[in-house]
Short mmCIF file of C-alpha atoms in Angstrom, two decimals:
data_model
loop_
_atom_site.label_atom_id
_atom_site.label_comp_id
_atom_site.label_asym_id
_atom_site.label_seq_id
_atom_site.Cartn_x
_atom_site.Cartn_y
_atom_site.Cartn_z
CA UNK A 1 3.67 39.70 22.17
CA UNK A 2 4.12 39.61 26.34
CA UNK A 3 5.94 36.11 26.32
CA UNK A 4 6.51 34.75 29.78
CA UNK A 5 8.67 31.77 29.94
CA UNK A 6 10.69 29.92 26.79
CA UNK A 7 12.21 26.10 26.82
CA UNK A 8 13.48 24.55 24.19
CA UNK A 9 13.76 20.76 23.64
CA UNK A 10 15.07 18.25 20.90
CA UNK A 11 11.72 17.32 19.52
CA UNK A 12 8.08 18.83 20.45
CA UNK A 13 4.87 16.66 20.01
CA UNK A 14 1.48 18.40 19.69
CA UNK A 15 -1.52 16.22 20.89
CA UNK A 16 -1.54 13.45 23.40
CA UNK A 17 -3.95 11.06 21.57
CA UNK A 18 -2.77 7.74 20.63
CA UNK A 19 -0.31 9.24 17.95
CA UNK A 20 1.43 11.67 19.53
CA UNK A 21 1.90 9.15 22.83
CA UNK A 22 3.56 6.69 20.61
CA UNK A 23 5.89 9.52 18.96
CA UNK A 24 6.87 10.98 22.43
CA UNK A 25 7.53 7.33 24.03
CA UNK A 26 9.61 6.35 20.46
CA UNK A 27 11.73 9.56 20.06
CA UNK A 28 12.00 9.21 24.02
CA UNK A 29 13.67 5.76 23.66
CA UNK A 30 15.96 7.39 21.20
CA UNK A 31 17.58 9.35 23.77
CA UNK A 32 15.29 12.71 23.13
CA UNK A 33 14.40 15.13 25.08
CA UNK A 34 10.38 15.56 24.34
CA UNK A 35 7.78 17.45 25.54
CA UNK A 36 4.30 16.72 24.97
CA UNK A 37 1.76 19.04 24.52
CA UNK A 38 -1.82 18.86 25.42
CA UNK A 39 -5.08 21.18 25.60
CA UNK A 40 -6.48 18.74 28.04
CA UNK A 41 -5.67 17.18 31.03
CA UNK A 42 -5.84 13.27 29.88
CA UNK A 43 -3.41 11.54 27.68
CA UNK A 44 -5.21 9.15 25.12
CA UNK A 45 -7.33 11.93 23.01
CA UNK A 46 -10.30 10.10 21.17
CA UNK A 47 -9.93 6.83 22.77
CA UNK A 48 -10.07 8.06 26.40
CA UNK A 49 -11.68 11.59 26.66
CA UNK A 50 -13.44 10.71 23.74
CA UNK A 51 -15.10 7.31 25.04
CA UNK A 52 -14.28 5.71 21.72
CA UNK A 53 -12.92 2.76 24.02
CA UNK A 54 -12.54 0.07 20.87
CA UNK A 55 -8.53 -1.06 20.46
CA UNK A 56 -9.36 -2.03 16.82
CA UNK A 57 -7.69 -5.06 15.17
CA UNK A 58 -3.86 -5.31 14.63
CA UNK A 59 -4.37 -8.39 12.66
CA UNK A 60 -5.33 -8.64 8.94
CA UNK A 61 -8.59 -11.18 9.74
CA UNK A 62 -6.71 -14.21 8.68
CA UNK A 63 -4.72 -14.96 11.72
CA UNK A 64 -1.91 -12.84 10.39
CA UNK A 65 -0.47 -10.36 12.46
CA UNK A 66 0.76 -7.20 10.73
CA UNK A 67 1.12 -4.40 13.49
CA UNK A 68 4.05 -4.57 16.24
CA UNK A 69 5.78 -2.76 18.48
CA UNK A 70 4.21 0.14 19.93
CA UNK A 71 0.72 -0.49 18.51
CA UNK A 72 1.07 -4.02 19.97
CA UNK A 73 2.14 -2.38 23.28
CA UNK A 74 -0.26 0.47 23.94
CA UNK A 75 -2.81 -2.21 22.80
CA UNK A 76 -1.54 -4.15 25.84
CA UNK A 77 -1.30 -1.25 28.02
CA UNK A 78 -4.90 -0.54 27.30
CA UNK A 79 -5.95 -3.70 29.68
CA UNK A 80 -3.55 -3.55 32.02
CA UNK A 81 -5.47 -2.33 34.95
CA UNK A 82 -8.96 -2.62 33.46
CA UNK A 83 -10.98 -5.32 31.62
CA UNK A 84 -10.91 -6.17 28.10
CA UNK A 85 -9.73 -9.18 27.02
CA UNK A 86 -8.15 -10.81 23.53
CA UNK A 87 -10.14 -13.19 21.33
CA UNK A 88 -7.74 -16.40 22.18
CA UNK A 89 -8.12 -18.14 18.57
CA UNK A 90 -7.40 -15.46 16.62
CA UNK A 91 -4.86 -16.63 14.76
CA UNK A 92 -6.97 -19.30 13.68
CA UNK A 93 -9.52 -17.27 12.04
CA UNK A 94 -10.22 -16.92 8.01
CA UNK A 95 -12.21 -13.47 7.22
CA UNK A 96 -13.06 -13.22 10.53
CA UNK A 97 -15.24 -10.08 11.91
CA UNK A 98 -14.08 -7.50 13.92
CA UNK A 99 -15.34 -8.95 16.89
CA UNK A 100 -13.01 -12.14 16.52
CA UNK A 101 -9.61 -10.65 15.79
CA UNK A 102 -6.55 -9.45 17.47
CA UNK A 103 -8.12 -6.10 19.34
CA UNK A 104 -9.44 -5.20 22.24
CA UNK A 105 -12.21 -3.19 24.49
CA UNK A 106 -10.91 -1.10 27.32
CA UNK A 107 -11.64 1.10 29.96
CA UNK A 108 -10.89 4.60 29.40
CA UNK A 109 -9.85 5.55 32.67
CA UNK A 110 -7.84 1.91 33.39
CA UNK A 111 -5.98 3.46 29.81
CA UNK A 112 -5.00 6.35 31.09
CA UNK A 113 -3.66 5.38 34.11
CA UNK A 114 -1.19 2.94 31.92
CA UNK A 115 -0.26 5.75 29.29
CA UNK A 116 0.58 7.70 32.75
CA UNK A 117 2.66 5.34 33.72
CA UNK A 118 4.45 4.96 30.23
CA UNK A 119 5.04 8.76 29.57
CA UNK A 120 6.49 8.98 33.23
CA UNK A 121 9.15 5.87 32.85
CA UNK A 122 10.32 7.35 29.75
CA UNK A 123 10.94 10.60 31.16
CA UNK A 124 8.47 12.55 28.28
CA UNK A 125 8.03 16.14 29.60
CA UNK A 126 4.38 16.55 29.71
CA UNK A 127 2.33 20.03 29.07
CA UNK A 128 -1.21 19.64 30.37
CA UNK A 129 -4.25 22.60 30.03
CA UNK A 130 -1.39 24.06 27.05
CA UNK A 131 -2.55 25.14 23.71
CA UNK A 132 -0.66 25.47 20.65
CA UNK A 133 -1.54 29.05 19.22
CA UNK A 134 0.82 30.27 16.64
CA UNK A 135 3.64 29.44 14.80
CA UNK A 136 7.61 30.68 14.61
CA UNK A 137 9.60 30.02 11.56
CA UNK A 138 13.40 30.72 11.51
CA UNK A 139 15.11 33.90 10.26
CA UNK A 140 14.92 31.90 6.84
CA UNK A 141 11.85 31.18 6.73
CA UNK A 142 12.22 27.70 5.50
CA UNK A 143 11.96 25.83 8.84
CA UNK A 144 9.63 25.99 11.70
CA UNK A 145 11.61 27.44 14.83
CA UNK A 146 8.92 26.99 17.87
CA UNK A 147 5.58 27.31 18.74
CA UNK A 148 3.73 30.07 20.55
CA UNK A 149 1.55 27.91 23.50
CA UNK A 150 -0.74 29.58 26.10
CA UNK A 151 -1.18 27.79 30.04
CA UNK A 152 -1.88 29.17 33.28
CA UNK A 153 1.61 30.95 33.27
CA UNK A 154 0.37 33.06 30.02
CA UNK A 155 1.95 33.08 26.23
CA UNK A 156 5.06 31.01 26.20
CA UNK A 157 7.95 30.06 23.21
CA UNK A 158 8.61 26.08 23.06
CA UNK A 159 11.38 25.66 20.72
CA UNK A 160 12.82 22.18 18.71
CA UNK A 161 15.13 20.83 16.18
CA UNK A 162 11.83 19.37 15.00
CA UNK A 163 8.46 18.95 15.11
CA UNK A 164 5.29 16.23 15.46
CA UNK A 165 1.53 17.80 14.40
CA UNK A 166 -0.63 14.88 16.26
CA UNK A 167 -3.34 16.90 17.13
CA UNK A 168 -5.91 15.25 14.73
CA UNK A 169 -7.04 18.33 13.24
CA UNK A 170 -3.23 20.14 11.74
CA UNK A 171 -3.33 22.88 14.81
CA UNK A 172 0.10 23.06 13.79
CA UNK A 173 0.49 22.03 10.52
CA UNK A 174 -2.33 24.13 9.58
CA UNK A 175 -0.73 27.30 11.20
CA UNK A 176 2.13 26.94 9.40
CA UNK A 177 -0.08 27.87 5.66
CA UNK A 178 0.00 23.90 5.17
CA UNK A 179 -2.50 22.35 3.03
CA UNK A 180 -4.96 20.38 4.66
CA UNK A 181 -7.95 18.24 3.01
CA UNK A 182 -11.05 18.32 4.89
CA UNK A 183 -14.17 15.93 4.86
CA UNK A 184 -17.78 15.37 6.20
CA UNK A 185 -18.75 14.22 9.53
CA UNK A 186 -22.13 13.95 10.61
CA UNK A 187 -23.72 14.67 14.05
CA UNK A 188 -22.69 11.90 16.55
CA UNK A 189 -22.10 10.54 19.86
CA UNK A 190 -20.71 8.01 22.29
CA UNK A 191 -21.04 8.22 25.72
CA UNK A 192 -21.23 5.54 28.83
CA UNK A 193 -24.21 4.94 30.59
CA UNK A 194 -25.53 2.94 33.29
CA UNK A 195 -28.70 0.31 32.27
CA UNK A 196 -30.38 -1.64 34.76
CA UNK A 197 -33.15 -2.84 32.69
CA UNK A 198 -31.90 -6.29 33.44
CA UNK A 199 -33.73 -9.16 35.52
CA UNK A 200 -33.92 -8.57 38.99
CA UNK A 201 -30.66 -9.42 40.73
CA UNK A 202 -28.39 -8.24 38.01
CA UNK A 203 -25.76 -5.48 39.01
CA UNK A 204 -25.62 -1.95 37.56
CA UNK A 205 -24.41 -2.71 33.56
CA UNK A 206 -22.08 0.33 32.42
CA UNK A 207 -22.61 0.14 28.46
CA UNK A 208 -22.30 2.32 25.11
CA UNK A 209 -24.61 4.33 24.21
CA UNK A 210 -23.90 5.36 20.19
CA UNK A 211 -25.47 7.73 18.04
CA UNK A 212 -25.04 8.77 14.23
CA UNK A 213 -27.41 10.88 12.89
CA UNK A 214 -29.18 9.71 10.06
CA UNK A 215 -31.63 11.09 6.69
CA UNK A 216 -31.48 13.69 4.46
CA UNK A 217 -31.84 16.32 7.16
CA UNK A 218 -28.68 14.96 8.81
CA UNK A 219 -26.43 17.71 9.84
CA UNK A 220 -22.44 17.65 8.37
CA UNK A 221 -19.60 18.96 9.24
CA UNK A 222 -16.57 20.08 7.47
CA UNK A 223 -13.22 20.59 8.75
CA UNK A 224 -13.57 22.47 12.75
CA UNK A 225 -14.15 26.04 13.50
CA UNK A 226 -14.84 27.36 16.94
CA UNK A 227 -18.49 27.77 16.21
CA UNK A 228 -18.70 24.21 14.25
CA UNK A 229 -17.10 22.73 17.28
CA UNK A 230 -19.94 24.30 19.98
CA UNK A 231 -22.53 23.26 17.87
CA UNK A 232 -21.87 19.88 17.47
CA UNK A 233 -21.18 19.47 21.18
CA UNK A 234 -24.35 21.18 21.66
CA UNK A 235 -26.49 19.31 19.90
CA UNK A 236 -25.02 15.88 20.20
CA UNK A 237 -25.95 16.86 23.55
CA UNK A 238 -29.49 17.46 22.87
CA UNK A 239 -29.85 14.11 21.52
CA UNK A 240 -28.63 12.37 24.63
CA UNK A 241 -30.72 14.26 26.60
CA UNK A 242 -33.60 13.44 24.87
CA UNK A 243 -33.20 9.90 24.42
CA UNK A 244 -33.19 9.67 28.14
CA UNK A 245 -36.24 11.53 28.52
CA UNK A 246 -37.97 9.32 25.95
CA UNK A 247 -36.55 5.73 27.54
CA UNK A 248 -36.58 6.94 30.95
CA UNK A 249 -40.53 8.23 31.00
CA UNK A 250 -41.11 4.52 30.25
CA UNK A 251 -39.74 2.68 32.84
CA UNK A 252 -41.29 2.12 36.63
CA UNK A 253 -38.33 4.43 38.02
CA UNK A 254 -36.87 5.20 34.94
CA UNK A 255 -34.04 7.72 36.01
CA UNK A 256 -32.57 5.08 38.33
CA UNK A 257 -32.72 2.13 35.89
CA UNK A 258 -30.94 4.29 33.10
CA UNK A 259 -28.96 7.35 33.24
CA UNK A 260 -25.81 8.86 31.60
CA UNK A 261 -22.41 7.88 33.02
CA UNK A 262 -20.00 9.78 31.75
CA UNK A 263 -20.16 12.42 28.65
CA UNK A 264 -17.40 12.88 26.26
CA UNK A 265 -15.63 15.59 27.24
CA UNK A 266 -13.78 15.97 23.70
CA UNK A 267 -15.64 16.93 20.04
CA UNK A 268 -15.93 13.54 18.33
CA UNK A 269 -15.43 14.48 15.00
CA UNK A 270 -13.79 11.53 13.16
CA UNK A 271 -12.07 13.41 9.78
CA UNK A 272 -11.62 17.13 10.48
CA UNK A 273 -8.15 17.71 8.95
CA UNK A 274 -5.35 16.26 7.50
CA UNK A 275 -2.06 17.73 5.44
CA UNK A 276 -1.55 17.55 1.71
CA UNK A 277 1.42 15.24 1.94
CA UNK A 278 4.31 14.52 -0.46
CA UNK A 279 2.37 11.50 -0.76
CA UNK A 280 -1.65 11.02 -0.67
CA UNK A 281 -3.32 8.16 0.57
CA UNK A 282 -6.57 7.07 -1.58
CA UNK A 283 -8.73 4.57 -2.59
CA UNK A 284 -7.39 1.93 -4.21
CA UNK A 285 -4.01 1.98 -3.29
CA UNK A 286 -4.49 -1.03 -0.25
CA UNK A 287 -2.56 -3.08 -2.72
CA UNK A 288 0.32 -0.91 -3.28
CA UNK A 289 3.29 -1.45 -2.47
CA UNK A 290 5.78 1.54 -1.58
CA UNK A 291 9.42 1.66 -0.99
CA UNK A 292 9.42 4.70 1.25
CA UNK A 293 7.18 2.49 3.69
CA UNK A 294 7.52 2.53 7.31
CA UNK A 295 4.62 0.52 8.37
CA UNK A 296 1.21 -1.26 7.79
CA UNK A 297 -1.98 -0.97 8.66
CA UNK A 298 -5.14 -3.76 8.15
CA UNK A 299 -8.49 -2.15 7.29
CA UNK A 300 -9.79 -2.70 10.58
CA UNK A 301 -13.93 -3.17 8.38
CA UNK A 302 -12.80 -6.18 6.59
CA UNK A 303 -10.44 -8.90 6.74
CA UNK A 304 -7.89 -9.03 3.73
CA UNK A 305 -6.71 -5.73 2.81
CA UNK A 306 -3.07 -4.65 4.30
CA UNK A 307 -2.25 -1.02 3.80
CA UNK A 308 1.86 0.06 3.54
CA UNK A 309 1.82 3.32 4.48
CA UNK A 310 4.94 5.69 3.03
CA UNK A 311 6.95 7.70 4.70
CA UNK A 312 5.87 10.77 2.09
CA UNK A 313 2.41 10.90 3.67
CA UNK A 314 3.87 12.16 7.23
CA UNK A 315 5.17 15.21 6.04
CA UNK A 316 3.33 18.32 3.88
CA UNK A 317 4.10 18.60 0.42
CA UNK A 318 5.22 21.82 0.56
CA UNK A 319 5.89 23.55 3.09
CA UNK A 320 8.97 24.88 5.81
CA UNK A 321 11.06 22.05 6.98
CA UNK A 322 11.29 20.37 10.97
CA UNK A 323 7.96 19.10 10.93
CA UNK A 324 6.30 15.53 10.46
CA UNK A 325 2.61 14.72 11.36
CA UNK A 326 1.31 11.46 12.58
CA UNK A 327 -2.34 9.78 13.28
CA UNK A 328 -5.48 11.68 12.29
CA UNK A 329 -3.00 14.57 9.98
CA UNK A 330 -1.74 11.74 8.09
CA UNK A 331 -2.18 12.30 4.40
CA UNK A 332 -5.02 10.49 3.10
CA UNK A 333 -8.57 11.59 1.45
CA UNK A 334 -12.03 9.24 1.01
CA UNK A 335 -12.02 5.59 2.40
CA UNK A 336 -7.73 5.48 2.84
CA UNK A 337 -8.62 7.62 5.69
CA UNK A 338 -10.57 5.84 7.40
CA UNK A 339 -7.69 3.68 7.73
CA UNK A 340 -5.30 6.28 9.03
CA UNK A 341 -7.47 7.80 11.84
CA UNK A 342 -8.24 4.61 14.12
CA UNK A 343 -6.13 3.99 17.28
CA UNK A 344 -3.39 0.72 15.57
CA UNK A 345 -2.52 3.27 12.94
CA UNK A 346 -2.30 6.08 14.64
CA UNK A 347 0.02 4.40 17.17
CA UNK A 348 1.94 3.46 14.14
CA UNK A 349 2.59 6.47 12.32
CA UNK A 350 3.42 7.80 15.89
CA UNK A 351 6.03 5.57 16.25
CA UNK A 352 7.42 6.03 12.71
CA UNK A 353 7.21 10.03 13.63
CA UNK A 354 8.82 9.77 16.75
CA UNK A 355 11.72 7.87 14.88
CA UNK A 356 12.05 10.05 11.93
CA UNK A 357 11.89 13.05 14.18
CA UNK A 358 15.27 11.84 16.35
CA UNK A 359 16.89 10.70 13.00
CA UNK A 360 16.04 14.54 11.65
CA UNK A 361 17.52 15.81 15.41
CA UNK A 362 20.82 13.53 15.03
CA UNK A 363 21.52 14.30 11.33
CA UNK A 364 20.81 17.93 11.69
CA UNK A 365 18.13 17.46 8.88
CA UNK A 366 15.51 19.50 8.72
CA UNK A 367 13.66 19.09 5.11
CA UNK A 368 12.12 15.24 5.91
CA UNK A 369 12.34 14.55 2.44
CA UNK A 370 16.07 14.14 2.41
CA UNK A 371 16.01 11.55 5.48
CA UNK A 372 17.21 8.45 4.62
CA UNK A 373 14.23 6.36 4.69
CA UNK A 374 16.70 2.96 4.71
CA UNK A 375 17.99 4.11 7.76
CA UNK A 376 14.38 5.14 9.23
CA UNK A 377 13.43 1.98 8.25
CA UNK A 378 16.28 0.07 9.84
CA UNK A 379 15.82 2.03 13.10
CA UNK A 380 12.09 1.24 13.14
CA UNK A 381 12.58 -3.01 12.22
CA UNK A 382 15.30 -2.66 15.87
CA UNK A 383 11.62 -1.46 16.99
CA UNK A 384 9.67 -4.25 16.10
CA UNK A 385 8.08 -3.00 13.52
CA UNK A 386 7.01 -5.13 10.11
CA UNK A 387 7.28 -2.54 6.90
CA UNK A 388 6.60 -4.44 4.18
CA UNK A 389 3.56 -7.36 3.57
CA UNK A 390 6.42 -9.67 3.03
CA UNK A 391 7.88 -9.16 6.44
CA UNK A 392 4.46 -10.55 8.04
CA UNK A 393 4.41 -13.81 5.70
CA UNK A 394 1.96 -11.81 2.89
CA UNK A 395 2.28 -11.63 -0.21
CA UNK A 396 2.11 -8.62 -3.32
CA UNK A 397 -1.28 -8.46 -4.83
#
């Protein structure tokens, strides 16, 4: 193996979606040294290159906030030099919708400029247009040692005390012989697009256009290959295009009245994979409560149910030591991942990652299980963060 350059660093994050920003910024604010890797060149994953531009609630639907600190931030970060705006009476609301809690609607591009600004201030070394290709373990075998990444400047070595799988689909984890739990997606898209089909007068209207396939001839997808991935890029595709040749061959001067804005430029699979964790996440268990936790998360459908998410489901089961996983590779199967995998808990399992990791770093731990979760716990409540129901004014079921 021809490897051209090799850094090392306290703690390495892989992915700059939502997760792995809010584990860099945390274990940055720790004192850290942290570089962030990234295959593309836009922080924000999903909710920026992806176009999924919806800051979903951090509220529970009853006027009770339950996320805080750097889910509460980003979410404000997300507005700062774009539109979107809060619904002002939340906190007044009993089962409210979606529409009427604490969240948000942003501009991708207005995001990105704010995480920019973020990852700069806290001094995060970032790794653009770098992919994460293999896996080193130490002479013992028990702990991973670095990871093999490919850029412009060829193979290099990027070594850590430990490290943060937020790549929503295990590109680390899953190198490492992890095991990961897969599910179905179906063919879909989201893209921006301009629609003038307005009265006469009205300016150019830059809107959503979503797509989920539907029938028994529906195509799914399990898990992400390199073929999976062109094909359902390829054919989401397709049905953009012709849904514009449809709409557009009805209107007077159809390809100026509405035309595609801006394209995805990510695969927008929702579940590809996630690790077996120490713990598993599944249905039913929105009520239960867990002392390992290190933060909640509302089900963003429905107003009532507050998740505590444990500490056990950020790190595999079994596998070597120095690594913890956050967002979309958060342990969880059926509907307790759909909780995980939106941006407020992604953001907080970042920032309970990013935490855990500089604990790991400090302690010279590398086996998460024997952290002290107290301690984790304490660090992430100096945060900000709520951990249990209790702490927000809810009670046990």
């Amino acid at each position: 193996m021809n490897i051209k350059f090799s850094v090392q660093y306290d703690i390495v994050v892989a992915g700059a979606g939502i997760a792995g920003i809010a584990a860099a910024l945390q274990a940055a604010r720790c004192g850290k040294r942290v570089a962030l890797l990234e295959k593309m060149i836009l922080p924000g994953g999903l909710a920026t290159s992806g176009l999924v531009y919806i800051y979903l609630p951090l509220c529970d639907g009853n006027g009770t906030q339950v996320l805080y600190g750097l889910p509460e931030e980003l979410l404000l970060a997300s507005i700062a030099y774009g539109p979107g705006d809060i619904p002002p009476d939340w906190r007044k609301e009993k089962n409210a919708p979606e529409l009427r809690r604490y969240r948000t609607v942003f501009s991708p591009a207005a995001f990105i400029l704010a995480l920019d600004e973020l990852l700069e201030r806290h001094g995060v070394d970032l790794w653009y247009d770098t992919c994460v290709c293999d896996t080193v373990l130490n002479s013992e075998g028990d702990a991973v040692e670095s990871l093999i990444v490919c850029n412009t400047s060829g193979l290099g070595r990027i070594s850590a005390g430990c490290f943060i799988d937020a790549s929503g689909d295990c590109s680390v984890a899953g190198k490492t012989g992890v095991d990961c739990i897969s599910e179905e997606n179906y063919l879909s898209i989201w893209a921006l697009q301009c629609d003038r089909r307005r009265p006469a007068g009205f300016e150019s209207d830059i809107r959503m256009y979503s797509y989920i396939e539907e029938g028994s001839e529906r195509r799914i997808y399990r898990g992400m290959n390199g073929r999976s991935c062109s094909d359902f890029v390829v054919r989401s595709r397709r049905v953009l295009r012709e849904y514009y040749r449809r709409e557009q061959a009805q209107l007077p001067c159809g390809r100026d009245q509405l035309y595609a804005l801006k394209l995805p430029v990510i695969p927008q699979f929702r579940k590809i994979y996630c690790i077996t964790g120490a713990h598993v996440l599944d249905d039913g268990q929105s009520d239960w409560h867990f002392e390992d936790s290190i933060g909640l998360a509302p089900d963003w459908r429905r107003a009532g149910p507050v998740w505590e998410i444990p500490f056990r489901a950020l790190y595999p089961e079994k596998s070597p030591g120095g690594l913890l996983v956050a967002g979309r590779c958060v342990s969880a199967r059926n509907d307790a991942w759909e909780i995980t995998r939106v941006i407020p808990a992604a953001a907080m399992t970042g920032q309970a990652a990013g935490c855990a990791a500089a604990l790991m770093v400090e302690r010279g731990i590398r086996i998460p299980a024997e952290l002290n979760v107290s301690e984790l716990q304490l660090s992430l409540r100096k945060s900000g963060v709520r951990i249990f129901r209790e702490e927000c004014g809810l009670q046990r079921s």
